[in-house]
């Protein structure tokens, strides 16, 4: 019996949970892409917002002729529409920053491992320095230096996140450089770039790739925190995270819907990204494929 | 055999079948296995990888993972069934009546506990009535029994302060702590050098003879079997193909598979098979005028120091951190030169330096007419790439993410540029020659067997068109039957392609058949060298003699 339970828990494909999260993630992406077409309201357009309907509870019929299914926020914006539009910004910012950070971090980490000596010292001390400070602090310093704007946020998130990838991938790459297929590649006198990108990198990134979905999740949270502090995306174009943050002050007065529903949307997004990410990692690793 | 073994077996395995519940459905690992073990007997279980021999050993000590399911059969200890299926009935037997020794002596010991404390812990765990002082006395007895010198001092030392052989002796002491009736020893000497292996095997034999315990010895090595086993069970694909008294198995095996296994064991010839006169002519003066042709490679004064901060190599080895000390070797053209040594002798290091993979502290390598300073980076001096290597473990010598075809094409494309007018080598022809089906080109390494992977590694080295190939223990990770095929291929490659080869090995018998010249390395120095015949039949060097004597007698002629 115990063995049976352990086996079920250990089983790598998540079965229905995986299928569900794939469907959910696909739905999120589709909703984000289709937001302008399907959202009942454009929350960026002041003409479509009725300030006197601020903080309406879910189910209220609005002046725009549609029902506020999930209520409105403190400025009178429809929560459903805010979620749909916020999803676009959150996904765009976090996916872009996590991917670019991964590219930079992986290359830096693998190079540190391959070249060793001063290259390793230079890159890894910078990584140590960054990782010894809270990520939010790095992002704050970056955003304060760079100024506001979505592009700056992405840049700040890249600066804040690349070090994690570099640290993870360097350790793996270091053990890979010790394997004899790397020696064989050197004996062929392959160009250094070919050794790094064709032999070392593909064998080192498996566990760093799993970081990407998690880091996308982090990026969403980080961006929300920055927005909460007023340093994130502009208030007139709220992301999913800043919509949660906007409702925070209303929680104590019982207007739970402003934060709760965007929060649930955020939770579903991160959970489905993580599950699908785990599956992607398994598929990327040829050693886990059966013959 | 002692007389009681015939009527009262200590351990009886009846029609045991085991299944493994893998992700893709149940797989039968053991099929209808039956044997008996008598008191005071060493039973060898031999087989190649995948034979199920370790699973059988683990089933006896009840250490199987929950994925293993017993389909049929029983294991009886002293007439009573051990029920491995629910793990309940075996608690009093495992560890007390049946204990175990594993291959990896480093992983078997806790690095943060003194060896005395580890033995004592087991003494107390298996015999709780002992006082602290009695347990200490018993610990010292056990350490002395397994041959640890000065146990009253050494028991305070930690595992890293012992050599590999001594660590395995400590593991044996722990196995003996509960005064067991049976010890299951899974490859107990495979991680040890030949000379040490011989001593540890002698210790095990001695324990059996003196204390009348029984040992189940799981191994892949016929040499080990021939040295100490009383009876042998030969396994293949989870089934017993033959079982009998050791001498019968060795001298008159009934089964075809057993015969093949025996034939594949390399044998050492020390008898004067070559006439005395001939030897004195060719061998008494190493490198006499018979080598008129200049050597293809000369290494001069190669030294390398170990840089291992905090590890205190100097104190342990007494060699002040020299990995290589003023090594001079000559590699004759168109022949195979053997470099033999035990672990830590520097044999792999010299190979890597010659290939340009490692830098030395000082020294020169001359290939043909070009001189290379090996204290400088091999890529910069141009030494790297002149020599190709075949590595020990085929599991890590191929990039797991590229297919066989991609690996081989890369070698053709980036290998030494062909002499003008010469056709680039043909991958398909090379695969045919090395016995690799062309259809394997689309496969990834994890879809190949160990032997196939090593063939791909050989193909990769040869397709780069080197003049010199270094084979670093190319067969030690392979099963004996595959080993023989690989050695044959290497031999043929050298003659067919007129390349020169350095064959690095710990196995004298393998080197004897293959190499014309042999260098024996010890502690980073060339201890002895000369033509193969000279080394094996005439060398007076005591270290060389001890290496030859460490070989199992059964496989030495």
Short mmCIF file of C-alpha atoms in Angstrom, two decimals, chain B residues 105-322:
data_model
loop_
_atom_site.label_atom_id
_atom_site.label_comp_id
_atom_site.label_asym_id
_atom_site.label_seq_id
_atom_site.Cartn_x
_atom_site.Cartn_y
_atom_site.Cartn_z
CA UNK B 105 34.40 1.53 0.01
CA UNK B 106 34.27 5.33 -0.02
CA UNK B 107 30.49 5.47 -0.10
CA UNK B 108 30.17 2.66 2.45
CA UNK B 109 31.83 4.68 5.22
CA UNK B 110 30.72 7.89 6.86
CA UNK B 111 33.43 10.47 6.12
CA UNK B 112 32.68 12.44 9.29
CA UNK B 113 32.97 9.57 11.75
CA UNK B 114 36.17 7.87 12.90
CA UNK B 115 36.39 4.29 11.67
CA UNK B 116 36.51 3.02 15.26
CA UNK B 117 33.22 4.75 16.04
CA UNK B 118 31.65 3.26 12.92
CA UNK B 119 32.67 -0.27 13.80
CA UNK B 120 31.65 0.24 17.42
CA UNK B 121 28.25 1.55 16.39
CA UNK B 122 27.55 -1.65 14.50
CA UNK B 123 28.95 -3.78 17.34
CA UNK B 124 26.51 -2.13 19.77
CA UNK B 125 23.60 -2.20 17.33
CA UNK B 126 23.93 -5.92 16.80
CA UNK B 127 24.76 -6.80 20.39
CA UNK B 128 23.12 -4.39 22.82
CA UNK B 129 24.18 -6.31 25.94
CA UNK B 130 27.80 -5.23 25.57
CA UNK B 131 29.18 -2.47 27.76
CA UNK B 132 30.96 0.49 26.19
CA UNK B 133 34.31 -0.96 27.17
CA UNK B 134 33.52 -4.41 25.81
CA UNK B 135 32.35 -2.84 22.56
CA UNK B 136 35.62 -0.94 22.29
CA UNK B 137 37.62 -4.10 22.90
CA UNK B 138 35.58 -5.95 20.27
CA UNK B 139 36.11 -3.07 17.82
CA UNK B 140 39.86 -3.25 18.23
CA UNK B 141 39.74 -7.03 17.83
CA UNK B 142 37.78 -6.68 14.61
CA UNK B 143 40.11 -4.05 13.17
CA UNK B 144 43.10 -6.22 14.04
CA UNK B 145 41.34 -9.23 12.54
CA UNK B 146 40.88 -7.54 9.16
CA UNK B 147 44.50 -6.48 9.12
CA UNK B 148 44.45 -2.78 10.06
CA UNK B 149 47.91 -2.15 11.54
CA UNK B 150 48.02 -0.65 15.05
CA UNK B 151 44.25 -0.63 15.59
CA UNK B 152 44.57 0.95 19.03
CA UNK B 153 45.93 4.07 17.31
CA UNK B 154 44.23 3.90 13.94
CA UNK B 155 40.68 3.48 15.25
CA UNK B 156 40.60 7.23 15.89
CA UNK B 157 41.37 8.03 12.24
CA UNK B 158 38.81 9.01 9.65
CA UNK B 159 38.12 7.14 6.38
CA UNK B 160 40.10 9.60 4.22
CA UNK B 161 43.23 8.79 6.23
CA UNK B 162 43.14 5.20 5.00
CA UNK B 163 44.03 3.75 1.61
CA UNK B 164 41.33 2.15 -0.55
CA UNK B 165 42.30 -1.35 0.49
CA UNK B 166 42.29 -0.41 4.18
CA UNK B 167 38.89 1.23 3.82
CA UNK B 168 37.51 -1.95 2.34
CA UNK B 169 39.03 -3.84 5.29
CA UNK B 170 37.17 -1.52 7.66
CA UNK B 171 33.96 -2.21 5.73
CA UNK B 172 34.64 -5.93 6.20
CA UNK B 173 35.17 -5.33 9.92
CA UNK B 174 31.77 -3.62 10.09
CA UNK B 175 30.20 -6.54 8.23
CA UNK B 176 31.75 -8.89 10.77
CA UNK B 177 30.64 -6.84 13.78
CA UNK B 178 27.41 -8.73 14.36
CA UNK B 179 29.12 -12.13 13.97
CA UNK B 180 26.97 -12.96 10.95
CA UNK B 181 26.54 -16.39 9.42
CA UNK B 182 26.57 -15.05 5.89
CA UNK B 183 28.23 -12.07 4.23
CA UNK B 184 26.92 -10.98 0.86
CA UNK B 185 29.87 -9.31 -0.89
CA UNK B 186 28.90 -7.41 -4.06
CA UNK B 187 32.03 -6.80 -6.15
CA UNK B 188 34.10 -6.34 -2.98
CA UNK B 189 37.41 -5.88 -4.76
CA UNK B 190 36.44 -4.33 -8.11
CA UNK B 191 37.42 -0.82 -7.02
CA UNK B 192 40.85 -1.94 -5.78
CA UNK B 193 44.22 -2.29 -7.46
CA UNK B 194 45.32 -5.80 -8.36
CA UNK B 195 47.92 -6.14 -5.60
CA UNK B 196 45.47 -4.87 -2.98
CA UNK B 197 42.67 -6.97 -4.43
CA UNK B 198 44.74 -10.07 -3.89
CA UNK B 199 45.28 -9.22 -0.22
CA UNK B 200 41.61 -8.47 0.43
CA UNK B 201 40.56 -11.72 -1.24
CA UNK B 202 43.07 -13.59 0.90
CA UNK B 203 41.53 -11.95 3.97
CA UNK B 204 38.03 -13.10 2.97
CA UNK B 205 39.22 -16.66 2.32
CA UNK B 206 41.00 -16.65 5.65
CA UNK B 207 37.88 -15.45 7.50
CA UNK B 208 35.84 -18.26 6.00
CA UNK B 209 38.43 -20.88 6.85
CA UNK B 210 38.86 -19.68 10.43
CA UNK B 211 35.41 -18.60 11.54
CA UNK B 212 33.29 -20.88 9.38
CA UNK B 213 31.09 -18.07 8.05
CA UNK B 214 29.77 -18.24 4.49
CA UNK B 215 30.18 -15.70 1.75
CA UNK B 216 28.02 -15.01 -1.29
CA UNK B 217 30.46 -13.33 -3.65
CA UNK B 218 28.85 -11.39 -6.48
CA UNK B 219 31.34 -10.50 -9.20
CA UNK B 220 31.94 -10.06 -12.91
CA UNK B 221 35.55 -11.17 -12.61
CA UNK B 222 36.53 -14.78 -13.30
CA UNK B 223 39.88 -14.01 -11.68
CA UNK B 224 38.23 -13.29 -8.34
CA UNK B 225 36.14 -16.46 -8.65
CA UNK B 226 39.16 -18.58 -9.44
CA UNK B 227 41.04 -17.21 -6.44
CA UNK B 228 38.61 -17.87 -3.61
CA UNK B 229 35.23 -19.36 -4.56
CA UNK B 230 34.35 -22.95 -3.60
CA UNK B 231 31.36 -23.16 -5.88
CA UNK B 232 30.15 -20.97 -8.72
CA UNK B 233 26.75 -19.95 -10.04
CA UNK B 234 26.95 -18.58 -13.58
CA UNK B 235 24.13 -16.21 -14.43
CA UNK B 236 22.90 -14.69 -17.63
CA UNK B 237 19.79 -12.59 -18.28
CA UNK B 238 18.36 -13.40 -14.87
CA UNK B 239 18.76 -17.14 -15.19
CA UNK B 240 21.29 -19.59 -13.86
CA UNK B 241 23.04 -21.17 -16.82
CA UNK B 242 25.33 -23.41 -14.83
CA UNK B 243 26.38 -24.10 -11.26
CA UNK B 244 29.09 -26.38 -9.98
CA UNK B 245 32.27 -26.66 -7.96
CA UNK B 246 34.76 -23.96 -9.03
CA UNK B 247 37.34 -26.34 -10.44
CA UNK B 248 34.73 -28.00 -12.65
CA UNK B 249 33.46 -24.67 -13.92
CA UNK B 250 36.98 -23.53 -14.70
CA UNK B 251 38.29 -26.77 -16.19
CA UNK B 252 35.26 -28.45 -17.71
CA UNK B 253 32.42 -26.00 -18.16
CA UNK B 254 29.32 -27.65 -19.62
CA UNK B 255 27.59 -24.54 -20.85
CA UNK B 256 28.48 -22.69 -24.03
CA UNK B 257 28.11 -19.30 -22.35
CA UNK B 258 30.43 -20.24 -19.48
CA UNK B 259 33.00 -21.43 -21.98
CA UNK B 260 32.76 -18.11 -23.80
CA UNK B 261 33.19 -16.17 -20.57
CA UNK B 262 36.29 -18.16 -19.69
CA UNK B 263 37.78 -17.82 -23.13
CA UNK B 264 37.37 -14.06 -22.98
CA UNK B 265 39.47 -13.69 -19.82
CA UNK B 266 42.88 -12.33 -20.81
CA UNK B 267 45.66 -14.68 -19.78
CA UNK B 268 49.17 -13.81 -18.76
CA UNK B 269 52.11 -15.82 -20.07
CA UNK B 270 55.14 -15.80 -17.82
CA UNK B 271 56.56 -19.11 -18.93
CA UNK B 272 59.35 -18.87 -21.45
CA UNK B 273 57.24 -19.40 -24.51
CA UNK B 274 59.80 -17.65 -26.61
CA UNK B 275 63.09 -19.50 -26.70
CA UNK B 276 65.75 -18.20 -24.35
CA UNK B 277 68.13 -17.42 -27.14
CA UNK B 278 65.63 -15.31 -28.97
CA UNK B 279 64.78 -13.32 -25.87
CA UNK B 280 68.39 -12.59 -25.07
CA UNK B 281 68.77 -11.32 -28.59
CA UNK B 282 65.75 -9.05 -28.67
CA UNK B 283 64.97 -8.20 -25.11
CA UNK B 284 67.85 -8.04 -22.70
CA UNK B 285 68.82 -4.66 -24.01
CA UNK B 286 65.64 -2.67 -24.25
CA UNK B 287 65.46 -0.59 -27.42
CA UNK B 288 68.37 -2.29 -29.09
CA UNK B 289 69.26 -1.67 -32.68
CA UNK B 290 66.13 -3.45 -33.83
CA UNK B 291 64.34 -0.12 -33.56
CA UNK B 292 66.26 1.64 -36.25
CA UNK B 293 63.29 3.70 -37.26
CA UNK B 294 63.07 6.83 -35.10
CA UNK B 295 60.19 6.79 -32.59
CA UNK B 296 57.08 8.68 -33.62
CA UNK B 297 56.76 10.32 -30.22
CA UNK B 298 59.28 11.15 -27.53
CA UNK B 299 58.39 12.67 -24.17
CA UNK B 300 61.29 14.22 -22.30
CA UNK B 301 61.47 15.23 -18.65
CA UNK B 302 57.74 15.56 -18.11
CA UNK B 303 56.89 16.62 -14.57
CA UNK B 304 53.63 17.64 -13.05
CA UNK B 305 52.85 18.69 -9.51
CA UNK B 306 49.56 18.29 -7.82
CA UNK B 307 47.88 21.44 -6.74
CA UNK B 308 45.37 20.33 -4.18
CA UNK B 309 44.97 22.97 -1.49
CA UNK B 310 43.78 21.66 1.85
CA UNK B 311 43.96 18.04 0.87
CA UNK B 312 47.48 17.56 2.21
CA UNK B 313 48.56 15.22 -0.50
CA UNK B 314 52.11 15.44 0.67
CA UNK B 315 51.37 13.99 4.05
CA UNK B 316 49.34 11.13 2.68
CA UNK B 317 51.40 10.05 -0.26
CA UNK B 318 54.82 11.06 1.01
CA UNK B 319 55.55 12.22 -2.54
CA UNK B 320 55.16 15.94 -1.91
CA UNK B 321 52.50 16.27 -4.56
CA UNK B 322 54.31 14.99 -7.64
#
